[in-house]
């Protein structure tokens, strides 16, 4: 049971903040809320949001979490943080004092990350809570509206949830509007200036196709449907907007999971170690810290991986070995500068690409596995020959990399208002059953035939969904 | 540079407020039920449930409550950490399970994780099945209801009654009340004392007014009877598959009628060129050879009804399954008998069982029965097991209100 008073936490928090400030972390104002396990399960089901629109999938997720928790299959996290300004974190009431200290330190690490990492910049952290509240209000209003009702709202939400991650991945890159795209197309169609124009025949001018919709493949599938299906009602469009906005809140978290958890773990270790805890607490800290950071064999523990890389960056820029200097050159920045820079400008994929070294991979014994029959079998390990492939696979699988890239190519395919989607195949096939069901959701939202070009076992194929149902056609 | 951190203490009220998932959980459960209902056609067509005990538990795989999205399939490799001596070729897990460490939550993992199966009893299943039938016409008919059940319901207490219904507890309580009231009187007014001259407790016998009797009200329930007449063609052309389809249909019919009437009797009539009443076992398992006179089956059914189930006392449901391979010469007689059956039955149906493909080269009774225009007659075509449920629904929609 709890061996602390709230006053203790306040005092520890003061000490932790003093340390964090000393180390150079900056953060949004922080709020902590103490909750019990029921509350925590509730927050988990709703991604931590104090208010969130209702949908049955959250009920399902709650039941699942609760079952797993009740049967002791999985525990609960020590904390949960919302990337908002002020940042809100939930602490489990039943945790020991040491766990609360560790968690508070950890939370400041996250908070610093949210505030400074570039992927979160598009988030408008000061509006997060209000935005979620407004979404909940609007969705409830539609559900209560007698002319709409829960069934219809769910119909749209189910569809939107299925597609919500089919959106742009890098929110820091501004999306060009149609005018700008046309401009760009026109510019690209201009013949290049030829220094020998007098000698050469005049290059033929091909006017760019500017009537196509979309002009350039569009990754924001939901928004595209919202803007180009003229039969959607205002409330339906609004639901699509809501789901898209929520996704864009979660995307940065997904994209920086390894960095973020590693960063928070790196700092909780530094901070707690500098607090000069009494021996009992310190021993407990070592145990807990190692529990969080232990590698999970056969998988990747983002806490562990992230933590290792941050430590490695720091070390390589503070006291590089002669071999490292030979291989990577002498560091131009000191360790602290370097890690603060990386936490600002990287995301998981770039972070791993840049900072996960061959040596580190070997130390962590990373391997690549694939399915053979019923079993997952190791096919490459991080040796001389294989580490690059393993690394590439890892990078492909982190963050939004685990979601297939699908773009809208044409909204009027065959002059039939058929929606033509294309899967940008990178060696990984789509799971067909899921693709079939998901494309039925696209059809639901688009209202007319939808086709998805993909590649199945090396053959280009077209998955179609129309009023007659699902079919697969081979493409030449 | 930073503002003060806020700590919000744990409050019970917060914990209560945090049960906001209640609504969504309820909705999810509704979805589960809905999903069973949607797949009911598949589930009931499974051979295993037909004719089984009502308390049997059935595992029902659920579709429709998975949250689908575009995900990668099996040929997407993953990366893991090892214990320091991983070698190519080592097995690290089972495919199809949650083998990927990375995908983490948000973006829908691999399939298989999200697999649902739920346990229901056959009884529940039948309840769900008939929930969506929405057939108000199938309520019991007043005229055909006969008082089958009288049972008594307790209702309050009375001062008079027969000895057997004496409520001893209440009677004793009444007496105690009287004792107390009398004592009070005695102390206030100084009359005597509860003890007599020898110091013994004075007797305080029960009085007529103390007695309390349970009162029972007799409740006459209008109960209703129904008879299901299953008629099946058992001629040589009815093979196992056809019989199985027929059996599924009869099973549904019987289950359904059972939910609507208290007293249901079922009659099995098998016919080829002649008809006879048979037991359930014979009905489904005994094959016979020979030709087909459908009229014989109908005539037998009419005879049985005339003998045992008078239409004014019984709700009658008759259903006939055949492959439609009737002798042409019998068609007029069959039509006549069918007309008669539909006059006395609440519902009379004909199911033509033609497993896919056989439909084009065999004769059909559907054309013959097209001439029969009774509002409560329904002819359906069953080609495969998926057709059973829709045909069944179509059949019931014809139920006619009899005055």
JSON list of C-alpha atoms in Angstrom, two decimals, chain A residues 6 13 17 21 27 29-34 36 39 43 46 49-50 54-57 59-60 62-63 93 108 151 154 161-162 164-166 257-258 295 297-301 304 364-369 374-378 381 390 393-394 397-398 404 406 427-431 433-434 437-438 452, chain B residues 1-11 14-15 17-21 24-25 27-29 31 34 64-95 98-104 106-107 110-114 116:
[
{"chain": "A", "resi": 6, "resn": "UNK", "atom": "CA", "xyz": [0.75, 13.76, -1.21]},
{"chain": "A", "resi": 13, "resn": "UNK", "atom": "CA", "xyz": [8.73, 16.87, -7.21]},
{"chain": "A", "resi": 17, "resn": "UNK", "atom": "CA", "xyz": [12.38, 19.70, -11.02]},
{"chain": "A", "resi": 21, "resn": "UNK", "atom": "CA", "xyz": [16.30, 22.25, -14.74]},
{"chain": "A", "resi": 27, "resn": "UNK", "atom": "CA", "xyz": [8.76, 21.47, -20.04]},
{"chain": "A", "resi": 29, "resn": "UNK", "atom": "CA", "xyz": [3.53, 23.10, -16.83]},
{"chain": "A", "resi": 30, "resn": "UNK", "atom": "CA", "xyz": [2.91, 19.69, -15.34]},
{"chain": "A", "resi": 31, "resn": "UNK", "atom": "CA", "xyz": [-0.15, 18.35, -13.58]},
{"chain": "A", "resi": 32, "resn": "UNK", "atom": "CA", "xyz": [-0.24, 15.04, -11.77]},
{"chain": "A", "resi": 33, "resn": "UNK", "atom": "CA", "xyz": [-3.39, 13.19, -10.92]},
{"chain": "A", "resi": 34, "resn": "UNK", "atom": "CA", "xyz": [-3.45, 10.24, -8.57]},
{"chain": "A", "resi": 36, "resn": "UNK", "atom": "CA", "xyz": [-6.55, 3.90, -8.87]},
{"chain": "A", "resi": 39, "resn": "UNK", "atom": "CA", "xyz": [-9.24, 4.87, -13.32]},
{"chain": "A", "resi": 43, "resn": "UNK", "atom": "CA", "xyz": [-7.62, 6.30, -19.10]},
{"chain": "A", "resi": 46, "resn": "UNK", "atom": "CA", "xyz": [-9.33, 6.33, -23.98]},
{"chain": "A", "resi": 49, "resn": "UNK", "atom": "CA", "xyz": [-7.92, 11.75, -22.53]},
{"chain": "A", "resi": 50, "resn": "UNK", "atom": "CA", "xyz": [-10.04, 13.15, -19.71]},
{"chain": "A", "resi": 54, "resn": "UNK", "atom": "CA", "xyz": [-17.81, 7.61, -27.19]},
{"chain": "A", "resi": 55, "resn": "UNK", "atom": "CA", "xyz": [-17.39, 4.66, -29.49]},
{"chain": "A", "resi": 56, "resn": "UNK", "atom": "CA", "xyz": [-17.85, 0.96, -28.85]},
{"chain": "A", "resi": 57, "resn": "UNK", "atom": "CA", "xyz": [-14.24, 0.21, -29.71]},
{"chain": "A", "resi": 59, "resn": "UNK", "atom": "CA", "xyz": [-15.53, -0.31, -24.56]},
{"chain": "A", "resi": 60, "resn": "UNK", "atom": "CA", "xyz": [-13.94, -3.27, -26.25]},
{"chain": "A", "resi": 62, "resn": "UNK", "atom": "CA", "xyz": [-11.45, -1.48, -21.86]},
{"chain": "A", "resi": 63, "resn": "UNK", "atom": "CA", "xyz": [-12.83, -5.00, -21.55]},
{"chain": "A", "resi": 93, "resn": "UNK", "atom": "CA", "xyz": [-2.16, 5.40, -6.19]},
{"chain": "A", "resi": 108, "resn": "UNK", "atom": "CA", "xyz": [9.46, 15.26, -16.97]},
{"chain": "A", "resi": 151, "resn": "UNK", "atom": "CA", "xyz": [-26.24, 3.92, -35.55]},
{"chain": "A", "resi": 154, "resn": "UNK", "atom": "CA", "xyz": [-21.10, 4.62, -35.69]},
{"chain": "A", "resi": 161, "resn": "UNK", "atom": "CA", "xyz": [-11.34, 4.44, -37.66]},
{"chain": "A", "resi": 162, "resn": "UNK", "atom": "CA", "xyz": [-10.39, 1.82, -40.20]},
{"chain": "A", "resi": 164, "resn": "UNK", "atom": "CA", "xyz": [-7.47, 6.93, -39.81]},
{"chain": "A", "resi": 165, "resn": "UNK", "atom": "CA", "xyz": [-3.80, 6.09, -40.11]},
{"chain": "A", "resi": 166, "resn": "UNK", "atom": "CA", "xyz": [-3.90, 6.35, -43.89]},
{"chain": "A", "resi": 257, "resn": "UNK", "atom": "CA", "xyz": [7.92, 5.88, -29.41]},
{"chain": "A", "resi": 258, "resn": "UNK", "atom": "CA", "xyz": [11.50, 4.60, -29.12]},
{"chain": "A", "resi": 295, "resn": "UNK", "atom": "CA", "xyz": [15.21, -6.41, -23.09]},
{"chain": "A", "resi": 297, "resn": "UNK", "atom": "CA", "xyz": [13.70, -11.46, -25.91]},
{"chain": "A", "resi": 298, "resn": "UNK", "atom": "CA", "xyz": [12.33, -11.96, -29.38]},
{"chain": "A", "resi": 299, "resn": "UNK", "atom": "CA", "xyz": [10.85, -8.51, -29.47]},
{"chain": "A", "resi": 300, "resn": "UNK", "atom": "CA", "xyz": [11.96, -4.94, -29.20]},
{"chain": "A", "resi": 301, "resn": "UNK", "atom": "CA", "xyz": [11.48, -3.12, -25.93]},
{"chain": "A", "resi": 304, "resn": "UNK", "atom": "CA", "xyz": [15.52, -0.48, -23.72]},
{"chain": "A", "resi": 364, "resn": "UNK", "atom": "CA", "xyz": [21.87, -6.08, -28.30]},
{"chain": "A", "resi": 365, "resn": "UNK", "atom": "CA", "xyz": [21.96, -9.17, -30.51]},
{"chain": "A", "resi": 366, "resn": "UNK", "atom": "CA", "xyz": [19.31, -7.90, -32.88]},
{"chain": "A", "resi": 367, "resn": "UNK", "atom": "CA", "xyz": [18.00, -10.29, -35.46]},
{"chain": "A", "resi": 368, "resn": "UNK", "atom": "CA", "xyz": [15.45, -10.40, -38.20]},
{"chain": "A", "resi": 369, "resn": "UNK", "atom": "CA", "xyz": [12.79, -13.06, -38.25]},
{"chain": "A", "resi": 374, "resn": "UNK", "atom": "CA", "xyz": [3.70, -21.87, -38.55]},
{"chain": "A", "resi": 375, "resn": "UNK", "atom": "CA", "xyz": [6.88, -20.63, -37.04]},
{"chain": "A", "resi": 376, "resn": "UNK", "atom": "CA", "xyz": [8.79, -17.42, -36.83]},
{"chain": "A", "resi": 377, "resn": "UNK", "atom": "CA", "xyz": [12.35, -18.17, -37.73]},
{"chain": "A", "resi": 378, "resn": "UNK", "atom": "CA", "xyz": [15.47, -16.02, -37.47]},
{"chain": "A", "resi": 381, "resn": "UNK", "atom": "CA", "xyz": [21.50, -11.65, -37.37]},
{"chain": "A", "resi": 390, "resn": "UNK", "atom": "CA", "xyz": [18.24, -6.08, -39.98]},
{"chain": "A", "resi": 393, "resn": "UNK", "atom": "CA", "xyz": [13.80, -3.97, -41.46]},
{"chain": "A", "resi": 394, "resn": "UNK", "atom": "CA", "xyz": [13.71, -2.42, -38.04]},
{"chain": "A", "resi": 397, "resn": "UNK", "atom": "CA", "xyz": [8.73, -1.42, -38.75]},
{"chain": "A", "resi": 398, "resn": "UNK", "atom": "CA", "xyz": [8.91, 1.53, -36.39]},
{"chain": "A", "resi": 404, "resn": "UNK", "atom": "CA", "xyz": [1.06, 0.38, -45.36]},
{"chain": "A", "resi": 406, "resn": "UNK", "atom": "CA", "xyz": [-1.79, 3.92, -49.47]},
{"chain": "A", "resi": 427, "resn": "UNK", "atom": "CA", "xyz": [8.12, -5.89, -50.22]},
{"chain": "A", "resi": 428, "resn": "UNK", "atom": "CA", "xyz": [5.43, -6.47, -47.67]},
{"chain": "A", "resi": 429, "resn": "UNK", "atom": "CA", "xyz": [2.07, -7.70, -48.89]},
{"chain": "A", "resi": 430, "resn": "UNK", "atom": "CA", "xyz": [-1.21, -6.59, -47.41]},
{"chain": "A", "resi": 431, "resn": "UNK", "atom": "CA", "xyz": [-3.11, -9.00, -45.25]},
{"chain": "A", "resi": 433, "resn": "UNK", "atom": "CA", "xyz": [-8.77, -10.47, -45.23]},
{"chain": "A", "resi": 434, "resn": "UNK", "atom": "CA", "xyz": [-8.12, -7.17, -43.52]},
{"chain": "A", "resi": 437, "resn": "UNK", "atom": "CA", "xyz": [-12.86, -5.54, -44.95]},
{"chain": "A", "resi": 438, "resn": "UNK", "atom": "CA", "xyz": [-11.06, -2.22, -44.90]},
{"chain": "A", "resi": 452, "resn": "UNK", "atom": "CA", "xyz": [-6.91, -0.67, -54.55]},
{"chain": "B", "resi": 1, "resn": "UNK", "atom": "CA", "xyz": [11.12, 29.53, -15.34]},
{"chain": "B", "resi": 2, "resn": "UNK", "atom": "CA", "xyz": [8.44, 26.94, -14.79]},
{"chain": "B", "resi": 3, "resn": "UNK", "atom": "CA", "xyz": [5.21, 27.32, -13.01]},
{"chain": "B", "resi": 4, "resn": "UNK", "atom": "CA", "xyz": [4.31, 25.26, -10.00]},
{"chain": "B", "resi": 5, "resn": "UNK", "atom": "CA", "xyz": [3.42, 21.64, -10.65]},
{"chain": "B", "resi": 6, "resn": "UNK", "atom": "CA", "xyz": [-0.07, 20.69, -9.62]},
{"chain": "B", "resi": 7, "resn": "UNK", "atom": "CA", "xyz": [-0.82, 17.48, -7.74]},
{"chain": "B", "resi": 8, "resn": "UNK", "atom": "CA", "xyz": [-4.39, 16.32, -7.65]},
{"chain": "B", "resi": 9, "resn": "UNK", "atom": "CA", "xyz": [-5.09, 13.91, -4.90]},
{"chain": "B", "resi": 10, "resn": "UNK", "atom": "CA", "xyz": [-7.03, 10.71, -5.37]},
{"chain": "B", "resi": 11, "resn": "UNK", "atom": "CA", "xyz": [-10.70, 11.13, -4.77]},
{"chain": "B", "resi": 14, "resn": "UNK", "atom": "CA", "xyz": [-12.94, 10.64, -9.53]},
{"chain": "B", "resi": 15, "resn": "UNK", "atom": "CA", "xyz": [-12.85, 6.91, -9.51]},
{"chain": "B", "resi": 17, "resn": "UNK", "atom": "CA", "xyz": [-16.50, 9.39, -12.67]},
{"chain": "B", "resi": 18, "resn": "UNK", "atom": "CA", "xyz": [-13.91, 7.34, -14.44]},
{"chain": "B", "resi": 19, "resn": "UNK", "atom": "CA", "xyz": [-16.38, 4.59, -15.16]},
{"chain": "B", "resi": 20, "resn": "UNK", "atom": "CA", "xyz": [-17.23, 6.49, -18.27]},
{"chain": "B", "resi": 21, "resn": "UNK", "atom": "CA", "xyz": [-16.51, 3.47, -20.38]},
{"chain": "B", "resi": 24, "resn": "UNK", "atom": "CA", "xyz": [-19.15, 2.06, -24.66]},
{"chain": "B", "resi": 25, "resn": "UNK", "atom": "CA", "xyz": [-18.84, -1.31, -22.98]},
{"chain": "B", "resi": 27, "resn": "UNK", "atom": "CA", "xyz": [-22.49, -0.82, -26.86]},
{"chain": "B", "resi": 28, "resn": "UNK", "atom": "CA", "xyz": [-19.68, -3.26, -27.46]},
{"chain": "B", "resi": 29, "resn": "UNK", "atom": "CA", "xyz": [-21.69, -6.06, -25.90]},
{"chain": "B", "resi": 31, "resn": "UNK", "atom": "CA", "xyz": [-22.28, -5.41, -31.01]},
{"chain": "B", "resi": 34, "resn": "UNK", "atom": "CA", "xyz": [-25.55, -8.30, -33.11]},
{"chain": "B", "resi": 64, "resn": "UNK", "atom": "CA", "xyz": [-17.81, -7.92, -37.47]},
{"chain": "B", "resi": 65, "resn": "UNK", "atom": "CA", "xyz": [-16.40, -6.63, -34.23]},
{"chain": "B", "resi": 66, "resn": "UNK", "atom": "CA", "xyz": [-12.84, -6.77, -35.32]},
{"chain": "B", "resi": 67, "resn": "UNK", "atom": "CA", "xyz": [-11.45, -3.39, -36.11]},
{"chain": "B", "resi": 68, "resn": "UNK", "atom": "CA", "xyz": [-10.10, -3.78, -39.57]},
{"chain": "B", "resi": 69, "resn": "UNK", "atom": "CA", "xyz": [-7.48, -1.60, -41.14]},
{"chain": "B", "resi": 70, "resn": "UNK", "atom": "CA", "xyz": [-4.83, -2.02, -43.75]},
{"chain": "B", "resi": 71, "resn": "UNK", "atom": "CA", "xyz": [-2.08, -4.09, -42.23]},
{"chain": "B", "resi": 72, "resn": "UNK", "atom": "CA", "xyz": [0.80, -6.15, -43.46]},
{"chain": "B", "resi": 73, "resn": "UNK", "atom": "CA", "xyz": [0.46, -9.83, -43.97]},
{"chain": "B", "resi": 74, "resn": "UNK", "atom": "CA", "xyz": [2.72, -12.74, -43.26]},
{"chain": "B", "resi": 75, "resn": "UNK", "atom": "CA", "xyz": [5.59, -11.90, -45.52]},
{"chain": "B", "resi": 76, "resn": "UNK", "atom": "CA", "xyz": [6.56, -8.85, -43.49]},
{"chain": "B", "resi": 77, "resn": "UNK", "atom": "CA", "xyz": [9.69, -9.65, -41.49]},
{"chain": "B", "resi": 78, "resn": "UNK", "atom": "CA", "xyz": [10.19, -8.29, -37.99]},
{"chain": "B", "resi": 79, "resn": "UNK", "atom": "CA", "xyz": [13.12, -7.51, -35.75]},
{"chain": "B", "resi": 80, "resn": "UNK", "atom": "CA", "xyz": [13.80, -8.69, -32.23]},
{"chain": "B", "resi": 81, "resn": "UNK", "atom": "CA", "xyz": [16.48, -8.63, -29.58]},
{"chain": "B", "resi": 82, "resn": "UNK", "atom": "CA", "xyz": [18.13, -11.87, -28.64]},
{"chain": "B", "resi": 83, "resn": "UNK", "atom": "CA", "xyz": [19.96, -13.16, -25.63]},
{"chain": "B", "resi": 84, "resn": "UNK", "atom": "CA", "xyz": [23.38, -12.87, -27.17]},
{"chain": "B", "resi": 85, "resn": "UNK", "atom": "CA", "xyz": [23.66, -15.98, -29.26]},
{"chain": "B", "resi": 86, "resn": "UNK", "atom": "CA", "xyz": [20.94, -15.86, -31.86]},
{"chain": "B", "resi": 87, "resn": "UNK", "atom": "CA", "xyz": [21.67, -17.86, -34.94]},
{"chain": "B", "resi": 88, "resn": "UNK", "atom": "CA", "xyz": [19.91, -17.92, -38.28]},
{"chain": "B", "resi": 89, "resn": "UNK", "atom": "CA", "xyz": [17.41, -20.76, -38.29]},
{"chain": "B", "resi": 90, "resn": "UNK", "atom": "CA", "xyz": [16.39, -20.54, -34.67]},
{"chain": "B", "resi": 91, "resn": "UNK", "atom": "CA", "xyz": [12.68, -20.55, -34.02]},
{"chain": "B", "resi": 92, "resn": "UNK", "atom": "CA", "xyz": [11.58, -17.55, -32.02]},
{"chain": "B", "resi": 93, "resn": "UNK", "atom": "CA", "xyz": [7.83, -17.85, -31.95]},
{"chain": "B", "resi": 94, "resn": "UNK", "atom": "CA", "xyz": [4.63, -18.91, -33.57]},
{"chain": "B", "resi": 95, "resn": "UNK", "atom": "CA", "xyz": [3.49, -17.17, -36.70]},
{"chain": "B", "resi": 98, "resn": "UNK", "atom": "CA", "xyz": [1.70, -11.32, -31.69]},
{"chain": "B", "resi": 99, "resn": "UNK", "atom": "CA", "xyz": [5.26, -11.71, -32.76]},
{"chain": "B", "resi": 100, "resn": "UNK", "atom": "CA", "xyz": [6.02, -8.19, -33.65]},
{"chain": "B", "resi": 101, "resn": "UNK", "atom": "CA", "xyz": [7.40, -6.12, -30.87]},
{"chain": "B", "resi": 102, "resn": "UNK", "atom": "CA", "xyz": [7.24, -2.91, -32.71]},
{"chain": "B", "resi": 103, "resn": "UNK", "atom": "CA", "xyz": [3.83, -2.30, -34.19]},
{"chain": "B", "resi": 104, "resn": "UNK", "atom": "CA", "xyz": [2.68, -1.46, -30.72]},
{"chain": "B", "resi": 106, "resn": "UNK", "atom": "CA", "xyz": [-2.20, 1.98, -31.86]},
{"chain": "B", "resi": 107, "resn": "UNK", "atom": "CA", "xyz": [-1.88, 0.80, -35.39]},
{"chain": "B", "resi": 110, "resn": "UNK", "atom": "CA", "xyz": [-1.20, -8.68, -36.73]},
{"chain": "B", "resi": 111, "resn": "UNK", "atom": "CA", "xyz": [-4.36, -10.58, -37.34]},
{"chain": "B", "resi": 112, "resn": "UNK", "atom": "CA", "xyz": [-5.21, -13.36, -35.00]},
{"chain": "B", "resi": 113, "resn": "UNK", "atom": "CA", "xyz": [-4.69, -11.25, -31.93]},
{"chain": "B", "resi": 114, "resn": "UNK", "atom": "CA", "xyz": [-8.13, -9.88, -32.39]},
{"chain": "B", "resi": 116, "resn": "UNK", "atom": "CA", "xyz": [-13.20, -13.50, -30.91]}
]
